[in-house]
Short mmCIF file of C-alpha atoms and ligand atoms in Angstrom, two decimals:
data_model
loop_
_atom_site.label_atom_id
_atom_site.label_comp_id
_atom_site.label_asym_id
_atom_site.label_seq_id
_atom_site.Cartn_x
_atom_site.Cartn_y
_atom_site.Cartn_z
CA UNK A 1 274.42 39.74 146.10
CA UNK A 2 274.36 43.36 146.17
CA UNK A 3 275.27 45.98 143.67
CA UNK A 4 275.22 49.54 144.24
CA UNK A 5 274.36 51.11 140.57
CA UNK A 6 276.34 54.28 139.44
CA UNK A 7 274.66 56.62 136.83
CA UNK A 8 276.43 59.89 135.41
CA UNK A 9 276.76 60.05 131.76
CA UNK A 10 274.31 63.00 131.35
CA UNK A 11 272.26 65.33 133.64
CA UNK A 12 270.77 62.55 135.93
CA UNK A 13 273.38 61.86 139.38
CA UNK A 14 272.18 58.95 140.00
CA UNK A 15 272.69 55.75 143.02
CA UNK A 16 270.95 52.83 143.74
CA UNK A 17 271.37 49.76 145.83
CA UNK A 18 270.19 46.47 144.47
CA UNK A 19 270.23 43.13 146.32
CA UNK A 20 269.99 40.02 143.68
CA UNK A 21 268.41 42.37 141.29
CA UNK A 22 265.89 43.66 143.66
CA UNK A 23 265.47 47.51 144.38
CA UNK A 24 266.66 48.68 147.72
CA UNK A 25 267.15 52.17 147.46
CA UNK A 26 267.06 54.31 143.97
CA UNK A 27 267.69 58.05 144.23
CA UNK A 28 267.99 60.53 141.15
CA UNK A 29 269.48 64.16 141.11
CA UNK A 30 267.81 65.12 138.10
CA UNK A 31 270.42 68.74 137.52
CA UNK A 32 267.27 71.37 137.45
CA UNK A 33 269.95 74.34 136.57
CA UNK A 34 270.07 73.21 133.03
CA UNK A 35 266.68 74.43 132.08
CA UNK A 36 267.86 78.23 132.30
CA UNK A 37 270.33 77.55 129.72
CA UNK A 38 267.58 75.34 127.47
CA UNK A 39 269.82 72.13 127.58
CA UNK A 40 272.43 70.19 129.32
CA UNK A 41 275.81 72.30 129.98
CA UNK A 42 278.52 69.72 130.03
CA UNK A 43 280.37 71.47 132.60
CA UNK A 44 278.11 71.97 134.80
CA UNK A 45 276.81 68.89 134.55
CA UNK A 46 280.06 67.48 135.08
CA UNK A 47 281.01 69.57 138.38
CA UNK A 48 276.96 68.69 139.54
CA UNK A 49 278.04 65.02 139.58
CA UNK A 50 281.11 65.77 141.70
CA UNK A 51 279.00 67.50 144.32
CA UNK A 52 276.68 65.22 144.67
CA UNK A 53 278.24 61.71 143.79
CA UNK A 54 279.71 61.10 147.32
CA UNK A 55 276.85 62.45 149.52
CA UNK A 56 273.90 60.77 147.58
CA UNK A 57 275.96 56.74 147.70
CA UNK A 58 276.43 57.76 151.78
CA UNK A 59 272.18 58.70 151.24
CA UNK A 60 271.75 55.21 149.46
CA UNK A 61 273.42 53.64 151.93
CA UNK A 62 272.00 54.56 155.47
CA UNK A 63 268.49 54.75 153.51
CA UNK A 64 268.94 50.59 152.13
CA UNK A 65 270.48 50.01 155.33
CA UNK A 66 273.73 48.53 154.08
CA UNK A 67 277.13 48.96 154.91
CA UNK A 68 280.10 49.04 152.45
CA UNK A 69 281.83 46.09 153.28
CA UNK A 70 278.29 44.24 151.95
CA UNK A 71 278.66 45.39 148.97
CA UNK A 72 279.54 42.88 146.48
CA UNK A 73 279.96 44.92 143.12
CA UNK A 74 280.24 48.54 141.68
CA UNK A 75 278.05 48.55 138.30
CA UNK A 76 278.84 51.72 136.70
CA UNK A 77 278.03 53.71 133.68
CA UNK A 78 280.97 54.17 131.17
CA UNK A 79 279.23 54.95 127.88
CA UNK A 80 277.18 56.55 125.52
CA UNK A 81 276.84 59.77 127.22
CA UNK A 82 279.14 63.28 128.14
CA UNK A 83 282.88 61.96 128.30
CA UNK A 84 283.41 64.61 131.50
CA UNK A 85 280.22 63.18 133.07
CA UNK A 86 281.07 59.81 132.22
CA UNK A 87 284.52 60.02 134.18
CA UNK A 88 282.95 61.67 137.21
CA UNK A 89 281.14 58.29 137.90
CA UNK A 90 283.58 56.01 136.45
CA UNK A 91 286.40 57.18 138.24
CA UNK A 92 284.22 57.12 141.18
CA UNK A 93 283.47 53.48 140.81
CA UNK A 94 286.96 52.59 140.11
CA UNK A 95 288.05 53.98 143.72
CA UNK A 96 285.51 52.48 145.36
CA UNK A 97 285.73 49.29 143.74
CA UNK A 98 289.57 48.75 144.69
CA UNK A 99 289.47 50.25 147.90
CA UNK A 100 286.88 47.93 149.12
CA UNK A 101 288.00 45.07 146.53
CA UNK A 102 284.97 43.83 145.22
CA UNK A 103 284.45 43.64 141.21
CA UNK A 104 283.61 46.84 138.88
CA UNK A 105 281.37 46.43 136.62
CA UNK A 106 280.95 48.86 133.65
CA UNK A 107 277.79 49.16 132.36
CA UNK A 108 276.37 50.13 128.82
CA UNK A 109 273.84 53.09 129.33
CA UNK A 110 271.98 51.58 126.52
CA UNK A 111 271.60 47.65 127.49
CA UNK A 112 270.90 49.29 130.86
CA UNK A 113 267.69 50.80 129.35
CA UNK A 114 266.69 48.07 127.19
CA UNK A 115 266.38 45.53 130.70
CA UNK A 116 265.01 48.16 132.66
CA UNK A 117 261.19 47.30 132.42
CA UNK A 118 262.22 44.04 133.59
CA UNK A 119 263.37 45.38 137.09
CA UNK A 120 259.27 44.99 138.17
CA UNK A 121 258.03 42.41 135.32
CA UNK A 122 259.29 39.10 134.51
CA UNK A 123 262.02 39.01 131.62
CA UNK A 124 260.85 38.24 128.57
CA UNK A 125 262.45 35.13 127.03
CA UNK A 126 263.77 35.76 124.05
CA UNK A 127 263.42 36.50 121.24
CA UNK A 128 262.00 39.90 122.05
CA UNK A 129 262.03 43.35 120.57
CA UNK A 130 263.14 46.61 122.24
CA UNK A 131 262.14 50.06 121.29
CA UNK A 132 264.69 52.34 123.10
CA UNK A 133 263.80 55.75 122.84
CA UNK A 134 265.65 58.52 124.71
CA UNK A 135 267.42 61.46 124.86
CA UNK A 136 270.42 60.55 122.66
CA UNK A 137 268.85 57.22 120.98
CA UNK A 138 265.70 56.03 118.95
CA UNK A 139 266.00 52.18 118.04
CA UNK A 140 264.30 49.10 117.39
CA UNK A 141 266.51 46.26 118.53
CA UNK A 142 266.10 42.81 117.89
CA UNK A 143 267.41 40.68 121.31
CA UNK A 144 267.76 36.93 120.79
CA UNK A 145 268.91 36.21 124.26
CA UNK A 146 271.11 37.97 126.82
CA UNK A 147 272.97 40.51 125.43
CA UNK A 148 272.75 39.51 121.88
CA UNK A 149 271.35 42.32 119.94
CA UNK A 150 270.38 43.32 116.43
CA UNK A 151 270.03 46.66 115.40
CA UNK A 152 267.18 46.89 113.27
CA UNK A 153 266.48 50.47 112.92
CA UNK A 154 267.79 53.56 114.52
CA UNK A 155 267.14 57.40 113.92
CA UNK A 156 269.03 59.55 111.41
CA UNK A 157 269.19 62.77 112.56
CA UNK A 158 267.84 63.68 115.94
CA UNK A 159 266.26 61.96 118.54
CA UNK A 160 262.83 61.66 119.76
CA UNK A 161 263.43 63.17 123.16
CA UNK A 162 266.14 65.29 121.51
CA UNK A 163 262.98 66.13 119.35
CA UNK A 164 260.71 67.03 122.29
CA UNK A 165 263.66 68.86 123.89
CA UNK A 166 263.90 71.02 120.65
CA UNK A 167 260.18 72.04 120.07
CA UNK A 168 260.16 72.86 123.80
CA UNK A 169 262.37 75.26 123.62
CA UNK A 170 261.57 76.71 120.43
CA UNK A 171 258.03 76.77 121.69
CA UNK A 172 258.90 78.76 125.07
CA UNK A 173 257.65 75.44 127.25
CA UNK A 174 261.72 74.90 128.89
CA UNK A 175 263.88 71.89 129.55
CA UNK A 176 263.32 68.67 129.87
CA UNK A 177 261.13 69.50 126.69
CA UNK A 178 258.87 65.61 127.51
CA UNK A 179 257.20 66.29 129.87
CA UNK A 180 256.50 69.80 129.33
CA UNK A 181 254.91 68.84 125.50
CA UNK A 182 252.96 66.35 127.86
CA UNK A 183 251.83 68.07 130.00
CA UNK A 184 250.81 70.96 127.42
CA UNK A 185 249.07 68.66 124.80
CA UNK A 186 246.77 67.48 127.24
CA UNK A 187 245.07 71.00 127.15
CA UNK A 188 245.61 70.90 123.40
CA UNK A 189 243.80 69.76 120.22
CA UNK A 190 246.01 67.21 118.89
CA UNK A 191 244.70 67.89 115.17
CA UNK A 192 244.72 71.60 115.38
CA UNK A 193 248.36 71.42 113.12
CA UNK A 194 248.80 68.54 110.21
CA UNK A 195 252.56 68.46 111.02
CA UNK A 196 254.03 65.55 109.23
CA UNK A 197 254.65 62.18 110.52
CA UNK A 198 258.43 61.49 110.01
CA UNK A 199 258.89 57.59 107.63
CA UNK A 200 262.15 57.22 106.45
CA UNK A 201 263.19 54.00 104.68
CA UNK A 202 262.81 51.16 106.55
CA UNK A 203 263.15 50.84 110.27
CA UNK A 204 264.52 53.77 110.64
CA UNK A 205 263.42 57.17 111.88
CA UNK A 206 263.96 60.75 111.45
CA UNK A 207 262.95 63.91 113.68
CA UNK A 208 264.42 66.44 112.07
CA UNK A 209 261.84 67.12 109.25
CA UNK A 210 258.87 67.94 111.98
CA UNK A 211 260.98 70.03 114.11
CA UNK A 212 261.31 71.78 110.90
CA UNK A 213 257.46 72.04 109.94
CA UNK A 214 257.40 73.26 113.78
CA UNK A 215 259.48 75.86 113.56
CA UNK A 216 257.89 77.42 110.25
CA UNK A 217 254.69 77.38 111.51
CA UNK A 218 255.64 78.81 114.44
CA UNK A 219 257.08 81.33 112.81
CA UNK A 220 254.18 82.54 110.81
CA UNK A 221 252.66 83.24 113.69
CA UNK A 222 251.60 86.67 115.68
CA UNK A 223 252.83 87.00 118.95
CA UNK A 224 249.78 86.63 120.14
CA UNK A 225 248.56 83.57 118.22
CA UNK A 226 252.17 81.67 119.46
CA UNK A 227 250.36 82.17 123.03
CA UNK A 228 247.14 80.95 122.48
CA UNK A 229 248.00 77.90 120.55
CA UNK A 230 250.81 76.64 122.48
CA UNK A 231 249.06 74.00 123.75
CA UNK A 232 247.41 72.84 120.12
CA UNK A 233 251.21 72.84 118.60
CA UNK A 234 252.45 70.83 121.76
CA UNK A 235 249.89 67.94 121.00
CA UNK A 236 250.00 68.20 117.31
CA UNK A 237 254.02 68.02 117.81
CA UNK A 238 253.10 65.25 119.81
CA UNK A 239 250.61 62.94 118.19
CA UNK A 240 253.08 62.82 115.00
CA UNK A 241 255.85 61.61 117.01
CA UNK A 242 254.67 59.29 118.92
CA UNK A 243 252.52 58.25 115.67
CA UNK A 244 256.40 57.40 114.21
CA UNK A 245 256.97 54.99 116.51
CA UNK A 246 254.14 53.29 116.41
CA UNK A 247 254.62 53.17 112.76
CA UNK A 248 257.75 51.69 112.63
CA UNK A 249 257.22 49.36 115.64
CA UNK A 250 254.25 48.02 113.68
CA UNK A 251 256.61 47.59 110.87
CA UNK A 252 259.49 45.71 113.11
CA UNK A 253 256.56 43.89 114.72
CA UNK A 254 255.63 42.18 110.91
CA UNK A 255 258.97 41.72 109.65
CA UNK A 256 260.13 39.49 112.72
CA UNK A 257 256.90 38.34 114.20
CA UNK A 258 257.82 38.85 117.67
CA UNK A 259 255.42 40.44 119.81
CA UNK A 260 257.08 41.30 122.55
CA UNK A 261 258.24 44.42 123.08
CA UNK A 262 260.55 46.09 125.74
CA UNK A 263 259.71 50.12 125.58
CA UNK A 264 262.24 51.99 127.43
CA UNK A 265 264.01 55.30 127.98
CA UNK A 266 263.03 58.51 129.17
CA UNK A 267 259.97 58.48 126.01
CA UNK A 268 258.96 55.82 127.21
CA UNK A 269 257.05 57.75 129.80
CA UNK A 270 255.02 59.75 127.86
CA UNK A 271 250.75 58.64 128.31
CA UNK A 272 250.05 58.78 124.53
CA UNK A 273 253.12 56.48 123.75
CA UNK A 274 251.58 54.19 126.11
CA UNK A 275 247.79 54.23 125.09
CA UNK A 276 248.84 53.97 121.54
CA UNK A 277 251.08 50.82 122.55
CA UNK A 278 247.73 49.14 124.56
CA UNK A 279 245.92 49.10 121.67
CA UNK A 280 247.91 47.09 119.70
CA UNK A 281 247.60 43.32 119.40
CA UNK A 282 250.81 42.42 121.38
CA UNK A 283 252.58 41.92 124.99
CA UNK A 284 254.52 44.86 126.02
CA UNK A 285 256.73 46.18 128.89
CA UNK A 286 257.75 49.70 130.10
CA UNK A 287 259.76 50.48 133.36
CA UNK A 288 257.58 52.28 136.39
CA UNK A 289 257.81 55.66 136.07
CA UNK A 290 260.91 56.01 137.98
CA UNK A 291 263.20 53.80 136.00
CA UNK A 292 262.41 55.55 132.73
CA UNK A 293 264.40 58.55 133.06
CA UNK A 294 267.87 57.60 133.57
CA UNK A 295 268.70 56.04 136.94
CA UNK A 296 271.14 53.73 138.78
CA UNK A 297 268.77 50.88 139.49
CA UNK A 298 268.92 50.18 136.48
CA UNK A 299 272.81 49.96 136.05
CA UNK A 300 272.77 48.09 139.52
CA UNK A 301 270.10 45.68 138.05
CA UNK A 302 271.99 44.71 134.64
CA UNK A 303 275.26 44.92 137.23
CA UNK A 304 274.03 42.10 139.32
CA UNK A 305 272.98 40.01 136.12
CA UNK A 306 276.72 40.69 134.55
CA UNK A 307 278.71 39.74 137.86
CA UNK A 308 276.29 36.70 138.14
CA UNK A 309 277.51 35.43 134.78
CA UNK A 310 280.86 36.01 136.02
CA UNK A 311 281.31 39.36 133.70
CA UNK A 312 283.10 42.39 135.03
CA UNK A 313 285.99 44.87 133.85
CA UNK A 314 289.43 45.79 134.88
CA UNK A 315 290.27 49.15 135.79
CA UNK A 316 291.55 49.92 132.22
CA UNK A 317 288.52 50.84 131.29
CA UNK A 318 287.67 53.79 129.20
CA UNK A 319 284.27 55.73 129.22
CA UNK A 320 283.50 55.26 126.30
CA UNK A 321 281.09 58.42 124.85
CA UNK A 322 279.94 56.84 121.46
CA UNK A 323 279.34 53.69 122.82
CA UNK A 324 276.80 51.55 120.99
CA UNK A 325 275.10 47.90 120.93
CA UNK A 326 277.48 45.33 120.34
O1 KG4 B 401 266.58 58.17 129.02
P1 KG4 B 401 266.74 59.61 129.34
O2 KG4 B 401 266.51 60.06 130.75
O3 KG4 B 401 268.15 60.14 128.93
C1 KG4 B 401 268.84 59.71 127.83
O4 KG4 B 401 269.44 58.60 127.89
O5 KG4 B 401 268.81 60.46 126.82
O6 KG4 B 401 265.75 60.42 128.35
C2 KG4 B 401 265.60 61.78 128.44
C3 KG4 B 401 264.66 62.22 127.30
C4 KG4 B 401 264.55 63.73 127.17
O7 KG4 B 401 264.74 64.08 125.82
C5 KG4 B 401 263.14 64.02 127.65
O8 KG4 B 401 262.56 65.16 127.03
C6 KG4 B 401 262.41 62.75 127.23
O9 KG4 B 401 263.34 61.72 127.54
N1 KG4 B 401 261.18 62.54 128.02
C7 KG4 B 401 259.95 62.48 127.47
C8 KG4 B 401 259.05 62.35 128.55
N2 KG4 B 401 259.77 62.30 129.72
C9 KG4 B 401 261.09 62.42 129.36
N3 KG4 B 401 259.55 62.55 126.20
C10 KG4 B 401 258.21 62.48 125.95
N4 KG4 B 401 257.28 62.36 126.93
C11 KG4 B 401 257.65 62.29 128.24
N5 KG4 B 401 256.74 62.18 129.19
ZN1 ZN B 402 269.19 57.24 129.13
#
C-alpha cells in the first residue's frame, strides 16, 4: 500500500512516500528565512508551503519512482500547528485525494511524533511510555495500545524547544535555537552557571522559570563577558533542561513501571538528551535523525497504519490548530 505523507503545520514543507510503512522517499524544506526574523512568521511560512508543496510531491515522486495512480492514500497533517499552514497542506491533500479518488487521511501532528521512532525499530507492544518533546509540546504519555493515550504530564508554560528557541535568541546564537545551544555547549562548561532545574508538581514541566534565570544573568553581564561565555551559558542552559526531563521521565518511569520509552520530536535529537537516556536502566527508542524534526514520513507512516485499520476522513475536515491527544 502506498501513502504519500503531507507535512505543513509549521516551518517544515514536508513529502514523503511510504510503501506498507516503509520509507521510499522523505524530503524536508526546512523554511531557512525565518531565522532573520528570530522565529517562525506565519505568513511566510504559509506562502513557503504554497511554493513549494506542488514541486517537492512531483520531487517525491520521480525520486520513489511512483506514479500517482499507485498511490493508495493521502495522509495529511491537519492539527496542532499554524491554522494558515495547516490549510496549505490540507487543502492540498483534499484535491489530490478526490481527484485521484483514493482515501485522505488526516493525521494528528502529535500521534505522528509519538510512532515515529518506530519507522526503523520494531513497535513496542504496549503498554509503553512516550516522551514527546518539541517545538509546541513537552509530554509524558502513557499508550496502552494503538492510539489509546494517557496524558500523564505536560508543560505549563513554554516548551522545551520553545525553551531552546528562546535562550537562542536572547543569547545572539539564531533560529532553530536546538541545535545552535548544541552545537555551542559542546565548547562550553556545562557547570560554569547553576541555572535552576525546572520541577513543577508532578509530571509536569515548566520552562519558563530558567529562561528567566537566563535572561538575568545575561543581563548582568559586560558586553564583553556575554561573548566569551556564550558557550558556558549554552551548556549550562542546556544540562538543566535536559536534566528536567530526565527527572520527570524517571518519575513517570516509577509511577507506571513501564520501561519503555518512545522519545520523539525535534528534542529528541539533541546528544545529551540521548546519553542521559543510555544510562538509565530501561529500553528506549528515538527516530534517526531525520524523522525527528518534523517530516512527512512520519505522517505517511501512521497514514498507512490508519487506512490499514480501515480509518480515514471525509473532506469535512477542519485543521484543527489546538489539536491534542484524544
Ligand atoms: O518537532 P519539531 O520539528 O517541531 C514541532 O513540532 O514543534 O521540533 C522543533 C523544535 C525546535 O524548538 C528546535 O529548537 C528543537 O526542536 N530542536 C532541538 C534540537 N533540534 C531541534 N532542541 C534541542 N536539541 C536539538 N539538537
Ligand atoms: Zn513536530
Amino acid at each position: 500500500m502506498i501513502v504519500l505523507g503531507l507535512e505543513t503545520s509549521c516551518d517544515e514543507t514536508a513529502v514523503a512516500l511510504t510503501k506498507d510503512g516503509e520509507i521510499l522517499c522523505n524530503k524536508i524544506y526546512s523554511q531557512d528565512i525565518h531565522s532573520k526574523f528570530g522565529g517562525v512568521v506565519p505568513e511566510i511560512a504559509s506562502r513557503e508551503h504554497t511554493e513549494r508543496l506542488l514541486g517537492m510531491t512531483k520531487d517525491t515522486l520521480e525520486e520513489a519512482n511512483v506514479k500517482l495512480e499507485n498511490i493508495d492514500g493521502i495522509a495529511v497533517t491537519y492539527g496542532p500547528g499554524l491554522l494558515c499552514s495547516l490549510l496549505i497542506g490540507l487543502n492540498f491533500a483534499k484535491g489530490l485525494s478526490y481527484s485521484l479518488g483514493v482515501p485522505l487521511i488526516g493525521v494528528n501532528h502529535l500521534e505522528a511524533h509519538i510512532y515515529s521512532p518506530f519507522i526503523t525499530t520494531d513497535e513496542y507492544s504496549s503498554p509503553f511510555l512516550s516522551l514527546l518533546v518539541s517545538g509546541g509540546h513537552t509530554s509524558i504519555v502513557r499508550v496502552s495500545g494503538f492510539r489509546d493515550y494517557e496524558v500523564l504530564g505536560s508543560t505549563l508554560d513554554d516548551a522545551c524547544g520553545e525553551s531552546f528557541d528562546k535562550v537562542s535568541k536572547l543569547i545572539g546564537l539564531g533560529y532553530p535555537g536546538g541545535p545552535a545551544i548544541e552545537h555551542f555547549a559542546e565548547k562550553g562548561n556545562e557547570n560554569a552557571f547553576s541555572f535552576p532545574v525546572p520541577d513543577p508538581e508532578a509530571l509536569n514541566f515548566s520552562y519558563s522559570g530558567l529562561k528567566t534565570s537566563v535572561l538575568y544573568a545575561y543581563r548582568d553581564m559586560s558586553q564583553e563577558e556575554r561573548i566569551c561565555r556564550v558557550a558556558d551559558i549554552a551548556a549550562s542552559f542546556q544540562k538543566s533542561a535536559i536534566r528536567s526531563l530526565i527527572i520527570k521521565l524517571k518519575r513517570a518511569i516509577k509511577m507506571t513501571e513501564i520501561k519503555r520509552i518512545s522519545v520523539s520530536g525535534g528534542v529528541s535529537a539533541n546528544k545529551l538528551l540521548r546519553e542521559s537516556l543510555q544510562k538509565l536502566d530501561i529500553e528506549w527508542a528515538a527516530p534517526d535523525s531525520e524523522f525527528t524534526v518534523d517530516n512527512g514520513a512520519m505522517v505517511g507512516f501512521l497514514g498507512y497504519k490508519l487506512l490499514k485499520e480501515g480509518i480515514r476522513s471525509d473532506y469535512n475536515l477542519k485543521a484543527n490548530p489546538r489539536l491534542f491527544l484524544n
